[in-house]
Amino acid sequence: MTSRWPACWAEAVDRDTAIDLLDRLHTAQNDFYGGGSGTALGQLLAPGICWTVPGDNRIAGTYRGLEEVFDYFRRRRDLAGQTFRMTRRDVLVGAGDRVAALTDGSATIGDTEHRWSTVGLYDVIDGQIAACWLLALDQREFDAIWSA
């Protein structure tokens, strides 16, 4: 009998490992969004990474490879004037290498402070983030924030 899971899902990510990886990812992102170099962030991302942000706003799109993903991160940092911060709330793991994280975001865009929540669905391969799908809990609000 063949497995219904792709071969890349062979290794399950346990909850403690997922929390550690996502905490390091969010710390590195917060550092980068605050004006840091991005060196630590780059070490956590797979070279062939694909990062997807749905919606109708200035950061929506699908970004492939480190260069495009970092361009997206820079755009987000610049739009938020280096005020963008992320806080992990919860993590969900299963039998495969996908991890979901409920994360709160905040940023001052223009003169207005905004707050929102997302679920990040991550593919983890060899201890690195290979893909991310960002899912806003309130897409209309998320679009309005990142369209301002």
C-alpha positions as protocol buffer text, in pm:
chain_id: "A"
residue {
  index: 1
  type: MET
  ca { x: 0 y: 0 z: 0 }
}
residue {
  index: 2
  type: THR
  ca { x: 140 y: 342 z: -89 }
}
residue {
  index: 3
  type: SER
  ca { x: 133 y: 635 z: 149 }
}
residue {
  index: 4
  type: ARG
  ca { x: -105 y: 923 z: 81 }
}
residue {
  index: 5
  type: TRP
  ca { x: 161 y: 1166 z: 208 }
}
residue {
  index: 6
  type: PRO
  ca { x: 437 y: 1305 z: -13 }
}
residue {
  index: 7
  type: ALA
  ca { x: 785 y: 1169 z: 55 }
}
residue {
  index: 8
  type: CYS
  ca { x: 893 y: 1502 z: 208 }
}
residue {
  index: 9
  type: TRP
  ca { x: 641 y: 1445 z: 490 }
}
residue {
  index: 10
  type: ALA
  ca { x: 825 y: 1140 z: 617 }
}
residue {
  index: 11
  type: GLU
  ca { x: 972 y: 1312 z: 924 }
}
residue {
  index: 12
  type: ALA
  ca { x: 725 y: 1444 z: 1179 }
}
residue {
  index: 13
  type: VAL
  ca { x: 810 y: 1765 z: 1363 }
}
residue {
  index: 14
  type: ASP
  ca { x: 736 y: 1734 z: 1735 }
}
residue {
  index: 15
  type: ARG
  ca { x: 579 y: 2023 z: 1926 }
}
residue {
  index: 16
  type: ASP
  ca { x: 893 y: 2124 z: 2120 }
}
residue {
  index: 17
  type: THR
  ca { x: 1103 y: 2131 z: 1801 }
}
residue {
  index: 18
  type: ALA
  ca { x: 832 y: 2332 z: 1622 }
}
residue {
  index: 19
  type: ILE
  ca { x: 808 y: 2585 z: 1905 }
}
residue {
  index: 20
  type: ASP
  ca { x: 1186 y: 2625 z: 1914 }
}
residue {
  index: 21
  type: LEU
  ca { x: 1207 y: 2675 z: 1537 }
}
residue {
  index: 22
  type: LEU
  ca { x: 917 y: 2923 z: 1526 }
}
residue {
  index: 23
  type: ASP
  ca { x: 1048 y: 3117 z: 1824 }
}
residue {
  index: 24
  type: ARG
  ca { x: 1386 y: 3147 z: 1651 }
}
residue {
  index: 25
  type: LEU
  ca { x: 1211 y: 3245 z: 1326 }
}
residue {
  index: 26
  type: HIS
  ca { x: 999 y: 3515 z: 1492 }
}
residue {
  index: 27
  type: THR
  ca { x: 1297 y: 3648 z: 1690 }
}
residue {
  index: 28
  type: ALA
  ca { x: 1501 y: 3669 z: 1368 }
}
residue {
  index: 29
  type: GLN
  ca { x: 1210 y: 3831 z: 1182 }
}
residue {
  index: 30
  type: ASN
  ca { x: 1153 y: 4085 z: 1460 }
}
residue {
  index: 31
  type: ASP
  ca { x: 1525 y: 4168 z: 1455 }
}
residue {
  index: 32
  type: PHE
  ca { x: 1518 y: 4212 z: 1076 }
}
residue {
  index: 33
  type: TYR
  ca { x: 1196 y: 4414 z: 1084 }
}
residue {
  index: 34
  type: GLY
  ca { x: 1361 y: 4638 z: 1346 }
}
residue {
  index: 35
  type: GLY
  ca { x: 1652 y: 4710 z: 1112 }
}
residue {
  index: 36
  type: GLY
  ca { x: 1879 y: 4410 z: 1168 }
}
residue {
  index: 37
  type: SER
  ca { x: 2091 y: 4244 z: 901 }
}
residue {
  index: 38
  type: GLY
  ca { x: 1878 y: 3935 z: 840 }
}
residue {
  index: 39
  type: THR
  ca { x: 2171 y: 3695 z: 881 }
}
residue {
  index: 40
  type: ALA
  ca { x: 1996 y: 3483 z: 1146 }
}
residue {
  index: 41
  type: LEU
  ca { x: 1674 y: 3490 z: 944 }
}
residue {
  index: 42
  type: GLY
  ca { x: 1849 y: 3369 z: 629 }
}
residue {
  index: 43
  type: GLN
  ca { x: 1988 y: 3067 z: 816 }
}
residue {
  index: 44
  type: LEU
  ca { x: 1635 y: 2952 z: 904 }
}
residue {
  index: 45
  type: LEU
  ca { x: 1500 y: 2965 z: 547 }
}
residue {
  index: 46
  type: ALA
  ca { x: 1558 y: 2696 z: 284 }
}
residue {
  index: 47
  type: PRO
  ca { x: 1717 y: 2825 z: -39 }
}
residue {
  index: 48
  type: GLY
  ca { x: 1411 y: 2725 z: -244 }
}
residue {
  index: 49
  type: ILE
  ca { x: 1160 y: 2874 z: -1 }
}
residue {
  index: 50
  type: CYS
  ca { x: 814 y: 2974 z: -120 }
}
residue {
  index: 51
  type: TRP
  ca { x: 622 y: 3230 z: 89 }
}
residue {
  index: 52
  type: THR
  ca { x: 256 y: 3304 z: 7 }
}
residue {
  index: 53
  type: VAL
  ca { x: 55 y: 3599 z: 135 }
}
residue {
  index: 54
  type: PRO
  ca { x: -304 y: 3603 z: 8 }
}
residue {
  index: 55
  type: GLY
  ca { x: -518 y: 3910 z: -25 }
}
residue {
  index: 56
  type: ASP
  ca { x: -549 y: 4238 z: -207 }
}
residue {
  index: 57
  type: ASN
  ca { x: -285 y: 4460 z: -49 }
}
residue {
  index: 58
  type: ARG
  ca { x: 72 y: 4587 z: -93 }
}
residue {
  index: 59
  type: ILE
  ca { x: 236 y: 4276 z: 51 }
}
residue {
  index: 60
  type: ALA
  ca { x: 16 y: 4006 z: -108 }
}
residue {
  index: 61
  type: GLY
  ca { x: 181 y: 3765 z: -347 }
}
residue {
  index: 62
  type: THR
  ca { x: 382 y: 3448 z: -381 }
}
residue {
  index: 63
  type: TYR
  ca { x: 754 y: 3489 z: -331 }
}
residue {
  index: 64
  type: ARG
  ca { x: 997 y: 3220 z: -444 }
}
residue {
  index: 65
  type: GLY
  ca { x: 1359 y: 3187 z: -337 }
}
residue {
  index: 66
  type: LEU
  ca { x: 1554 y: 3378 z: -75 }
}
residue {
  index: 67
  type: GLU
  ca { x: 1590 y: 3695 z: -280 }
}
residue {
  index: 68
  type: GLU
  ca { x: 1215 y: 3737 z: -342 }
}
residue {
  index: 69
  type: VAL
  ca { x: 1126 y: 3643 z: 16 }
}
residue {
  index: 70
  type: PHE
  ca { x: 1375 y: 3896 z: 155 }
}
residue {
  index: 71
  type: ASP
  ca { x: 1238 y: 4161 z: -85 }
}
residue {
  index: 72
  type: TYR
  ca { x: 893 y: 4090 z: 64 }
}
residue {
  index: 73
  type: PHE
  ca { x: 1032 y: 4113 z: 419 }
}
residue {
  index: 74
  type: ARG
  ca { x: 1202 y: 4446 z: 332 }
}
residue {
  index: 75
  type: ARG
  ca { x: 881 y: 4587 z: 183 }
}
residue {
  index: 76
  type: ARG
  ca { x: 690 y: 4490 z: 497 }
}
residue {
  index: 77
  type: ARG
  ca { x: 963 y: 4642 z: 718 }
}
residue {
  index: 78
  type: ASP
  ca { x: 964 y: 4967 z: 519 }
}
residue {
  index: 79
  type: LEU
  ca { x: 584 y: 5000 z: 509 }
}
residue {
  index: 80
  type: ALA
  ca { x: 577 y: 4963 z: 888 }
}
residue {
  index: 81
  type: GLY
  ca { x: 871 y: 5198 z: 945 }
}
residue {
  index: 82
  type: GLN
  ca { x: 1058 y: 4922 z: 1133 }
}
residue {
  index: 83
  type: THR
  ca { x: 773 y: 4892 z: 1390 }
}
residue {
  index: 84
  type: PHE
  ca { x: 640 y: 4553 z: 1278 }
}
residue {
  index: 85
  type: ARG
  ca { x: 649 y: 4288 z: 1553 }
}
residue {
  index: 86
  type: MET
  ca { x: 527 y: 3929 z: 1576 }
}
residue {
  index: 87
  type: THR
  ca { x: 425 y: 3729 z: 1882 }
}
residue {
  index: 88
  type: ARG
  ca { x: 358 y: 3354 z: 1867 }
}
residue {
  index: 89
  type: ARG
  ca { x: 43 y: 3247 z: 2049 }
}
residue {
  index: 90
  type: ASP
  ca { x: 7 y: 2875 z: 1980 }
}
residue {
  index: 91
  type: VAL
  ca { x: 150 y: 2594 z: 1768 }
}
residue {
  index: 92
  type: LEU
  ca { x: -20 y: 2295 z: 1611 }
}
residue {
  index: 93
  type: VAL
  ca { x: 176 y: 1993 z: 1487 }
}
residue {
  index: 94
  type: GLY
  ca { x: 62 y: 1666 z: 1336 }
}
residue {
  index: 95
  type: ALA
  ca { x: 204 y: 1352 z: 1184 }
}
residue {
  index: 96
  type: GLY
  ca { x: 395 y: 1529 z: 906 }
}
residue {
  index: 97
  type: ASP
  ca { x: 638 y: 1813 z: 863 }
}
residue {
  index: 98
  type: ARG
  ca { x: 377 y: 2089 z: 847 }
}
residue {
  index: 99
  type: VAL
  ca { x: 344 y: 2319 z: 1144 }
}
residue {
  index: 100
  type: ALA
  ca { x: 76 y: 2580 z: 1207 }
}
residue {
  index: 101
  type: ALA
  ca { x: 136 y: 2881 z: 1429 }
}
residue {
  index: 102
  type: LEU
  ca { x: -120 y: 3131 z: 1552 }
}
residue {
  index: 103
  type: THR
  ca { x: 66 y: 3460 z: 1558 }
}
residue {
  index: 104
  type: ASP
  ca { x: -29 y: 3815 z: 1650 }
}
residue {
  index: 105
  type: GLY
  ca { x: 119 y: 4104 z: 1458 }
}
residue {
  index: 106
  type: SER
  ca { x: 142 y: 4473 z: 1529 }
}
residue {
  index: 107
  type: ALA
  ca { x: 279 y: 4769 z: 1337 }
}
residue {
  index: 108
  type: THR
  ca { x: 245 y: 5143 z: 1315 }
}
residue {
  index: 109
  type: ILE
  ca { x: 167 y: 5232 z: 956 }
}
residue {
  index: 110
  type: GLY
  ca { x: 135 y: 5602 z: 891 }
}
residue {
  index: 111
  type: ASP
  ca { x: 33 y: 5734 z: 1230 }
}
residue {
  index: 112
  type: THR
  ca { x: -193 y: 5443 z: 1322 }
}
residue {
  index: 113
  type: GLU
  ca { x: -104 y: 5142 z: 1533 }
}
residue {
  index: 114
  type: HIS
  ca { x: -257 y: 4822 z: 1397 }
}
residue {
  index: 115
  type: ARG
  ca { x: -298 y: 4474 z: 1543 }
}
residue {
  index: 116
  type: TRP
  ca { x: -403 y: 4152 z: 1369 }
}
residue {
  index: 117
  type: SER
  ca { x: -378 y: 3774 z: 1397 }
}
residue {
  index: 118
  type: THR
  ca { x: -268 y: 3518 z: 1140 }
}
residue {
  index: 119
  type: VAL
  ca { x: -206 y: 3150 z: 1108 }
}
residue {
  index: 120
  type: GLY
  ca { x: 123 y: 3068 z: 944 }
}
residue {
  index: 121
  type: LEU
  ca { x: 128 y: 2723 z: 787 }
}
residue {
  index: 122
  type: TYR
  ca { x: 490 y: 2616 z: 747 }
}
residue {
  index: 123
  type: ASP
  ca { x: 662 y: 2328 z: 570 }
}
residue {
  index: 124
  type: VAL
  ca { x: 971 y: 2229 z: 768 }
}
residue {
  index: 125
  type: ILE
  ca { x: 1245 y: 2036 z: 592 }
}
residue {
  index: 126
  type: ASP
  ca { x: 1580 y: 1958 z: 755 }
}
residue {
  index: 127
  type: GLY
  ca { x: 1518 y: 2214 z: 1030 }
}
residue {
  index: 128
  type: GLN
  ca { x: 1449 y: 2502 z: 790 }
}
residue {
  index: 129
  type: ILE
  ca { x: 1134 y: 2674 z: 671 }
}
residue {
  index: 130
  type: ALA
  ca { x: 1075 y: 2552 z: 313 }
}
residue {
  index: 131
  type: ALA
  ca { x: 735 y: 2715 z: 262 }
}
residue {
  index: 132
  type: CYS
  ca { x: 490 y: 2942 z: 438 }
}
residue {
  index: 133
  type: TRP
  ca { x: 128 y: 3023 z: 371 }
}
residue {
  index: 134
  type: LEU
  ca { x: 11 y: 3322 z: 573 }
}
residue {
  index: 135
  type: LEU
  ca { x: -361 y: 3314 z: 652 }
}
residue {
  index: 136
  type: ALA
  ca { x: -516 y: 3622 z: 811 }
}
residue {
  index: 137
  type: LEU
  ca { x: -795 y: 3553 z: 1059 }
}
residue {
  index: 138
  type: ASP
  ca { x: -973 y: 3864 z: 926 }
}
residue {
  index: 139
  type: GLN
  ca { x: -863 y: 3904 z: 564 }
}
residue {
  index: 140
  type: ARG
  ca { x: -1061 y: 4225 z: 509 }
}
residue {
  index: 141
  type: GLU
  ca { x: -894 y: 4391 z: 808 }
}
residue {
  index: 142
  type: PHE
  ca { x: -549 y: 4258 z: 704 }
}
residue {
  index: 143
  type: ASP
  ca { x: -595 y: 4397 z: 353 }
}
residue {
  index: 144
  type: ALA
  ca { x: -700 y: 4735 z: 492 }
}
residue {
  index: 145
  type: ILE
  ca { x: -396 y: 4748 z: 723 }
}
residue {
  index: 146
  type: TRP
  ca { x: -144 y: 4663 z: 451 }
}
residue {
  index: 147
  type: SER
  ca { x: -314 y: 4883 z: 190 }
}
residue {
  index: 148
  type: ALA
  ca { x: -296 y: 5199 z: 404 }
}
